[in-house]
Amino acid sequence: MKVPCVLVLCVLAVSGDIYFHNPRGSNNRLDEQGRERNNGNRCFDSQNNNRGGYNVGSVYYYEGSMLETEWTNQHSCKGPNNHCELVLQYMCGDLVRDGVTTVTIPDNPMLCNDLNCNTDTRFGMHENFDYYLNCKMRERNKGLFTADQNLKPRNRQTARNTRQNPAGTRRGYECPEERDHYPYWHPSPWKDIAVMTNDATRCPYYQAESENVKSRWACVIPYGVMMMYSRRGLIIPNNKEGCEAFRWPKNNPNGTKGVWTEFPSHGLPPPECQEAEFSRDNHLGNGLGGYPNRFNWTIPDINHEKCVMRIRYNISTSDYEGWDPLTNASNNADSIAAGSKVDLSAKYELGNMTTAKARGYVFKNNPVVKLFEDVDLDLRLAINTAQYGRTFQDRTHTFAVRKRPAELSGATIHNVNVRGKRGNIVQVYPAVEYDFVPNTLKVATDDYVHFQWTGSNTNPNNNDGQGRAGTDRSNIALQANQSYTEGTGLAYEPGQKFGHWGRSYPQHLNSVTFLGLTKMDMQTLALLSNGQFRGEMSELDDAGTYFDLGPRKVTMTGTFHYMCTRNNNFSNRSQKGKIICTSSPEALKSIGWNGGNLTIGQGGASLSVSRGTFNDLTKLRLEEWKPLQAEAQIKAAGQKLTVGDDYASNFYILHPQKQLTPDGKKITMKIKVNESSSGETVIYRSSGEHFATWTKINAQINEGIAEFQVDSGGAFVARTQAHVALIVGIVAAVVIVGLIVVGTIIYFKKFPEKWEAIRRRTRYAQRSMANKV
């Protein structure tokens, strides 16, 4: 008897997959009160759970400021269970908007105000109508592997029909073919920020093919012709030969021609590309280290009020090699029943393809396999070939990027925001409860911190929380100081500690100091008083959903622990943050196989890691210490600096302070030095923890820059020391001159008549010269 059973869970059973938390991802949600979103097709295809997303999320950022982006993805990355790629992108446009309705924008201008859907502000819109019109009329890429998905009908031949979306279901004005593939081969409004991948050796390809740096080509047809024949079978060729041969009406030599046209690149640097950070399967939670997976984005200089950001997450099966050029349309199924022609025999050691097919090892929907050759037992696998190379997506609500005020020119600005929404962990899932982002921030004095957040008044009324039902509110107050001895204290940086994470009470404003802010700023953070005058504020009910303190300069050092007084229900929820302020600037960056650069401050020091130097993602941190600060650290370690005579640079501390590179590979480090005209400038390295020994490093110094190679972290400094050979030469010359003088004196004392003869000749010469003059 044959016993059917389910061996593997179908991907369709997955409840959701990737969600932006900072900036706030919409998941197609728009200020709606239900736990489920109203319309999953509003602006884009997320493939996510209907309960995901945040109602609102519009904020602004200053150009060049640091934004920590955070997300959760349900399936794994950086593991053996699948191939994983994450792509971060943004776009800006005068017509980009969130809209005011959850209804999907029409693709028929007759249904829009003024017969123009692009300008009908009722509807949310990212890509515009013209972009989608071209997509739905453009020939799809027929060289792609689509397995046994049914893409043969005449109405499934354009770029809106893909393996993942064979029927071409419309979501906003998104182009399904562009959504499902990266890098895409036709023009797109999306600009690349970063790519994170399981296989960093793909990074050179991603960076070279990015539309940031490489132009795109497309067949251009007059807009009027496209509008007239968009529903009459006109298909725009997707290649040069087809475009140049195109005529409409067909076979009419005098018909409309296509023009194969180049669209310039975005003119931006290539995207950053690195290994993805680890995340486990079936877990919408934190990554390694207890923090969400994240990427630090330096906001570009774009000065635009209407921008949106997206993250795409592709997981692909390892049952076949999707990157193999032989995995293409030639492997597509001739019929749905027959399944695709991918040969699985080698993968499962079944001898040949005929044997594999006889036992059901065929890449198709829900195959029945004979797992044991000599046992009469068939197992049905829950496989959906449309989702074995599946892309998930989330997009933010719109945000603005603004020019800095003149007084912030050149300053480092850190954004501090709030993620999460009202409710307990079950009610908000797959979103999250409240937290500050970054939860732990490290800054230097003279940096700026920009406190800003937003929230909603339309969360489900029965969601748990303090204050008025359905509302998000946040504030900041410094926590009370530690009462009891607990923990090791190793988590705290050098410097005074203000407040304590274990406390649930705030300090009184009259006795508090926070980052060196004014009392008025601290009151504003606590009472949200810049946007609210009086009212019921015990639980912030009468405050607005949006708060912006603006950038504030950090003038104090120490570790500051702060909390939100409203969203801090002990044992239920905790909204607390920490800011560590030091007198030394620092820079952080994760660099992997693809290499990269790290620069601190205004270029005092920099690192350059060549491609292939690291085998995996390595988190580097570079600190800068002034000499007095370094001397205090060295003294605290019970050591002395015994090399060199004077300082030619600040100290630079590279973390982690251990061997960083394998197989003798090196990192290039550069630091600014003050070259001495009277001595030699030498670079020394020591452990930044013990300072026990200092080792000279060979360096090339040119025009005030010392360049050298390192393979380990540690403390680095340039010292001047006198030129020993020059000093020895001068001393020898002085000694010789002295000997000559002494010898001369002794000679003339022994032979005084010689000295008298010289004196007579000198007087004679003087008289002779005087007569001539």
Tab-separated table of N, CA, C and O in Angstrom, residues 224-286:
chain	number	residue	atom	x	y	z
A	224	GLY	N	1.722	58.174	-27.428
A	224	GLY	CA	0.368	58.140	-27.970
A	224	GLY	C	0.027	56.792	-28.595
A	224	GLY	O	-1.092	56.288	-28.449
A	225	VAL	N	0.998	56.191	-29.272
A	225	VAL	CA	0.775	54.878	-29.877
A	225	VAL	C	0.589	53.834	-28.786
A	225	VAL	O	-0.285	52.952	-28.877
A	226	MET	N	1.385	53.916	-27.739
A	226	MET	CA	1.256	52.965	-26.635
A	226	MET	C	-0.124	53.072	-25.986
A	226	MET	O	-0.777	52.052	-25.711
A	227	MET	N	-0.575	54.285	-25.744
A	227	MET	CA	-1.884	54.463	-25.111
A	227	MET	C	-3.003	53.938	-26.013
A	227	MET	O	-3.948	53.299	-25.536
A	228	MET	N	-2.881	54.180	-27.295
A	228	MET	CA	-3.951	53.791	-28.223
A	228	MET	C	-4.045	52.279	-28.362
A	228	MET	O	-5.144	51.720	-28.486
A	229	TYR	N	-2.900	51.605	-28.324
A	229	TYR	CA	-2.906	50.173	-28.613
A	229	TYR	C	-2.508	49.314	-27.409
A	229	TYR	O	-2.160	48.150	-27.568
A	230	SER	N	-2.583	49.887	-26.193
A	230	SER	CA	-2.142	49.153	-25.009
A	230	SER	C	-2.981	47.905	-24.755
A	230	SER	O	-2.520	46.958	-24.121
A	231	ARG	N	-4.200	47.889	-25.250
A	231	ARG	CA	-5.070	46.723	-25.047
A	231	ARG	C	-5.382	46.021	-26.368
A	231	ARG	O	-6.368	45.306	-26.478
A	232	ARG	N	-4.522	46.238	-27.361
A	232	ARG	CA	-4.798	45.672	-28.686
A	232	ARG	C	-3.642	44.824	-29.210
A	232	ARG	O	-3.433	44.719	-30.415
A	233	GLY	N	-2.866	44.278	-28.307
A	233	GLY	CA	-1.862	43.310	-28.727
A	233	GLY	C	-0.502	43.859	-29.069
A	233	GLY	O	0.372	43.102	-29.515
A	234	LEU	N	-0.275	45.149	-28.884
A	234	LEU	CA	1.052	45.701	-29.175
A	234	LEU	C	2.024	45.240	-28.092
A	234	LEU	O	1.787	45.444	-26.895
A	235	ILE	N	3.126	44.623	-28.496
A	235	ILE	CA	4.187	44.197	-27.564
A	235	ILE	C	5.490	44.848	-27.999
A	235	ILE	O	5.928	44.693	-29.143
A	236	ILE	N	6.114	45.564	-27.079
A	236	ILE	CA	7.355	46.281	-27.370
A	236	ILE	C	8.524	45.314	-27.255
A	236	ILE	O	8.668	44.626	-26.236
A	237	PRO	N	9.390	45.226	-28.241
A	237	PRO	CA	10.553	44.330	-28.159
A	237	PRO	C	11.473	44.712	-27.003
A	237	PRO	O	11.573	45.890	-26.627
A	238	ASN	N	12.160	43.739	-26.454
A	238	ASN	CA	13.073	43.996	-25.340
A	238	ASN	C	14.538	43.911	-25.747
A	238	ASN	O	15.419	43.841	-24.901
A	239	ASN	N	14.819	43.908	-27.088
A	239	ASN	CA	16.203	43.802	-27.553
A	239	ASN	C	16.398	44.684	-28.779
A	239	ASN	O	15.428	45.118	-29.425
A	240	LYS	N	17.643	44.944	-29.122
A	240	LYS	CA	17.966	45.880	-30.189
A	240	LYS	C	17.465	45.403	-31.541
A	240	LYS	O	16.837	46.180	-32.289
A	241	GLU	N	17.712	44.142	-31.859
A	241	GLU	CA	17.316	43.633	-33.176
A	241	GLU	C	15.802	43.710	-33.350
A	241	GLU	O	15.305	44.153	-34.395
A	242	GLY	N	15.084	43.278	-32.314
A	242	GLY	CA	13.630	43.322	-32.391
A	242	GLY	C	13.108	44.739	-32.482
A	242	GLY	O	12.126	45.017	-33.187
A	243	CYS	N	13.765	45.660	-31.762
A	243	CYS	CA	13.319	47.056	-31.768
A	243	CYS	C	13.510	47.683	-33.141
A	243	CYS	O	12.631	48.376	-33.654
A	244	GLU	N	14.670	47.432	-33.763
A	244	GLU	CA	14.947	48.038	-35.065
A	244	GLU	C	14.063	47.448	-36.161
A	244	GLU	O	13.809	48.108	-37.179
A	245	ALA	N	13.582	46.228	-35.944
A	245	ALA	CA	12.698	45.604	-36.929
A	245	ALA	C	11.216	45.905	-36.660
A	245	ALA	O	10.354	45.565	-37.469
A	246	PHE	N	10.941	46.543	-35.516
A	246	PHE	CA	9.547	46.755	-35.099
A	246	PHE	C	8.822	47.732	-36.029
A	246	PHE	O	9.355	48.782	-36.392
A	247	ARG	N	7.599	47.364	-36.381
A	247	ARG	CA	6.679	48.262	-37.089
A	247	ARG	C	5.286	48.052	-36.508
A	247	ARG	O	4.884	46.926	-36.200
A	248	TRP	N	4.567	49.151	-36.379
A	248	TRP	CA	3.166	49.045	-35.943
A	248	TRP	C	2.308	50.002	-36.784
A	248	TRP	O	2.636	51.175	-36.857
A	249	PRO	N	1.283	49.460	-37.408
A	249	PRO	CA	0.819	48.069	-37.416
A	249	PRO	C	1.863	47.129	-38.004
A	249	PRO	O	2.734	47.514	-38.759
A	250	LYS	N	1.746	45.855	-37.631
A	250	LYS	CA	2.710	44.855	-38.061
A	250	LYS	C	2.767	44.789	-39.583
A	250	LYS	O	1.763	44.941	-40.268
A	251	ASN	N	3.983	44.557	-40.079
A	251	ASN	CA	4.235	44.341	-41.511
A	251	ASN	C	3.910	45.573	-42.351
A	251	ASN	O	3.799	45.483	-43.576
A	252	ASN	N	3.756	46.713	-41.710
A	252	ASN	CA	3.517	47.956	-42.435
A	252	ASN	C	4.831	48.724	-42.492
A	252	ASN	O	5.277	49.276	-41.487
A	253	PRO	N	5.482	48.773	-43.652
A	253	PRO	CA	6.795	49.421	-43.731
A	253	PRO	C	6.747	50.898	-43.360
A	253	PRO	O	7.764	51.486	-43.002
A	254	ASN	N	5.568	51.502	-43.452
A	254	ASN	CA	5.416	52.916	-43.098
A	254	ASN	C	4.848	53.112	-41.694
A	254	ASN	O	4.495	54.221	-41.315
A	255	GLY	N	4.745	52.016	-40.949
A	255	GLY	CA	4.170	52.105	-39.607
A	255	GLY	C	5.141	52.735	-38.612
A	255	GLY	O	6.279	53.083	-38.921
A	256	THR	N	4.674	52.844	-37.386
A	256	THR	CA	5.482	53.404	-36.301
A	256	THR	C	6.699	52.523	-36.035
A	256	THR	O	6.588	51.299	-35.957
A	257	LYS	N	7.857	53.157	-35.895
A	257	LYS	CA	9.096	52.435	-35.637
A	257	LYS	C	9.488	52.555	-34.172
A	257	LYS	O	9.135	53.513	-33.491
A	258	GLY	N	10.217	51.557	-33.708
A	258	GLY	CA	10.829	51.647	-32.398
A	258	GLY	C	12.226	52.227	-32.499
A	258	GLY	O	12.904	52.069	-33.518
A	259	VAL	N	12.660	52.919	-31.463
A	259	VAL	CA	14.006	53.511	-31.436
A	259	VAL	C	14.759	52.913	-30.249
A	259	VAL	O	14.352	53.087	-29.090
A	260	TRP	N	15.817	52.175	-30.544
A	260	TRP	CA	16.636	51.580	-29.484
A	260	TRP	C	17.443	52.688	-28.821
A	260	TRP	O	18.310	53.307	-29.425
A	261	THR	N	17.132	53.000	-27.566
A	261	THR	CA	17.597	54.222	-26.916
A	261	THR	C	18.372	53.894	-25.651
A	261	THR	O	17.969	53.034	-24.859
A	262	GLU	N	19.477	54.610	-25.461
A	262	GLU	CA	20.268	54.448	-24.237
A	262	GLU	C	19.763	55.398	-23.164
A	262	GLU	O	19.570	56.591	-23.411
A	263	PHE	N	19.579	54.884	-21.948
A	263	PHE	CA	19.204	55.686	-20.797
A	263	PHE	C	20.413	55.756	-19.870
A	263	PHE	O	20.918	54.728	-19.425
A	264	PRO	N	20.900	56.968	-19.579
A	264	PRO	CA	22.141	57.092	-18.790
A	264	PRO	C	22.003	56.432	-17.425
A	264	PRO	O	20.904	56.263	-16.887
A	265	SER	N	23.148	56.074	-16.856
A	265	SER	CA	23.162	55.548	-15.497
A	265	SER	C	22.706	56.639	-14.535
A	265	SER	O	22.590	57.812	-14.900
A	266	HIS	N	22.497	56.260	-13.291
A	266	HIS	CA	22.089	57.242	-12.276
A	266	HIS	C	23.238	58.162	-11.882
A	266	HIS	O	23.024	59.154	-11.169
A	267	GLY	N	24.451	57.832	-12.324
A	267	GLY	CA	25.596	58.689	-12.003
A	267	GLY	C	25.965	58.681	-10.533
A	267	GLY	O	26.399	59.696	-9.995
A	268	LEU	N	25.807	57.536	-9.896
A	268	LEU	CA	26.104	57.391	-8.471
A	268	LEU	C	27.217	56.367	-8.273
A	268	LEU	O	27.507	55.573	-9.173
A	269	PRO	N	27.843	56.346	-7.108
A	269	PRO	CA	28.825	55.291	-6.841
A	269	PRO	C	28.144	53.922	-6.867
A	269	PRO	O	26.936	53.814	-6.643
A	270	PRO	N	28.890	52.873	-7.124
A	270	PRO	CA	28.286	51.530	-7.077
A	270	PRO	C	27.773	51.239	-5.676
A	270	PRO	O	28.254	51.819	-4.696
A	271	PRO	N	26.805	50.350	-5.551
A	271	PRO	CA	26.289	50.049	-4.208
A	271	PRO	C	27.339	49.363	-3.365
A	271	PRO	O	28.232	48.681	-3.879
A	272	GLU	N	27.255	49.555	-2.066
A	272	GLU	CA	28.086	48.753	-1.180
A	272	GLU	C	27.635	47.309	-1.306
A	272	GLU	O	26.453	47.024	-1.494
A	273	CYS	N	28.566	46.395	-1.211
A	273	CYS	CA	28.229	44.978	-1.346
A	273	CYS	C	29.053	44.182	-0.344
A	273	CYS	O	30.272	44.356	-0.265
A	274	GLN	N	28.383	43.330	0.414
A	274	GLN	CA	29.057	42.576	1.460
A	274	GLN	C	28.263	41.314	1.784
A	274	GLN	O	27.155	41.121	1.293
A	275	GLU	N	28.855	40.474	2.618
A	275	GLU	CA	28.161	39.290	3.083
A	275	GLU	C	26.946	39.697	3.918
A	275	GLU	O	26.988	40.681	4.661
A	276	ALA	N	25.863	38.924	3.793
A	276	ALA	CA	24.709	39.136	4.652
A	276	ALA	C	25.041	38.676	6.063
A	276	ALA	O	25.838	37.751	6.268
A	277	GLU	N	24.436	39.329	7.054
A	277	GLU	CA	24.616	38.877	8.429
A	277	GLU	C	23.712	37.670	8.688
A	277	GLU	O	22.680	37.495	8.049
A	278	PHE	N	24.090	36.866	9.653
A	278	PHE	CA	23.381	35.617	9.912
A	278	PHE	C	21.987	35.875	10.474
A	278	PHE	O	21.788	36.743	11.325
A	279	SER	N	21.016	35.112	10.005
A	279	SER	CA	19.695	35.026	10.625
A	279	SER	C	19.213	33.597	10.477
A	279	SER	O	19.566	32.918	9.518
A	280	ARG	N	18.407	33.141	11.417
A	280	ARG	CA	17.996	31.743	11.423
A	280	ARG	C	16.644	31.577	10.738
A	280	ARG	O	15.897	32.533	10.547
A	281	ASP	N	16.320	30.360	10.386
A	281	ASP	CA	15.050	30.055	9.738
A	281	ASP	C	13.880	30.229	10.690
A	281	ASP	O	14.005	30.008	11.905
A	282	ASN	N	12.727	30.606	10.104
A	282	ASN	CA	11.459	30.657	10.836
A	282	ASN	C	11.564	31.477	12.114
A	282	ASN	O	11.083	31.083	13.177
A	283	HIS	N	12.191	32.636	11.993
A	283	HIS	CA	12.437	33.445	13.192
A	283	HIS	C	12.511	34.912	12.780
A	283	HIS	O	13.521	35.363	12.255
A	284	LEU	N	11.435	35.642	13.030
A	284	LEU	CA	11.445	37.083	12.757
A	284	LEU	C	12.005	37.792	13.986
A	284	LEU	O	11.268	38.425	14.758
A	285	GLY	N	13.290	37.687	14.197
A	285	GLY	CA	13.875	38.256	15.399
A	285	GLY	C	15.253	38.802	15.160
A	285	GLY	O	15.653	39.087	14.027
A	286	ASN	N	16.001	38.944	16.252
A	286	ASN	CA	17.317	39.553	16.197
A	286	ASN	C	18.337	38.609	15.576
A	286	ASN	O	18.159	37.393	15.548
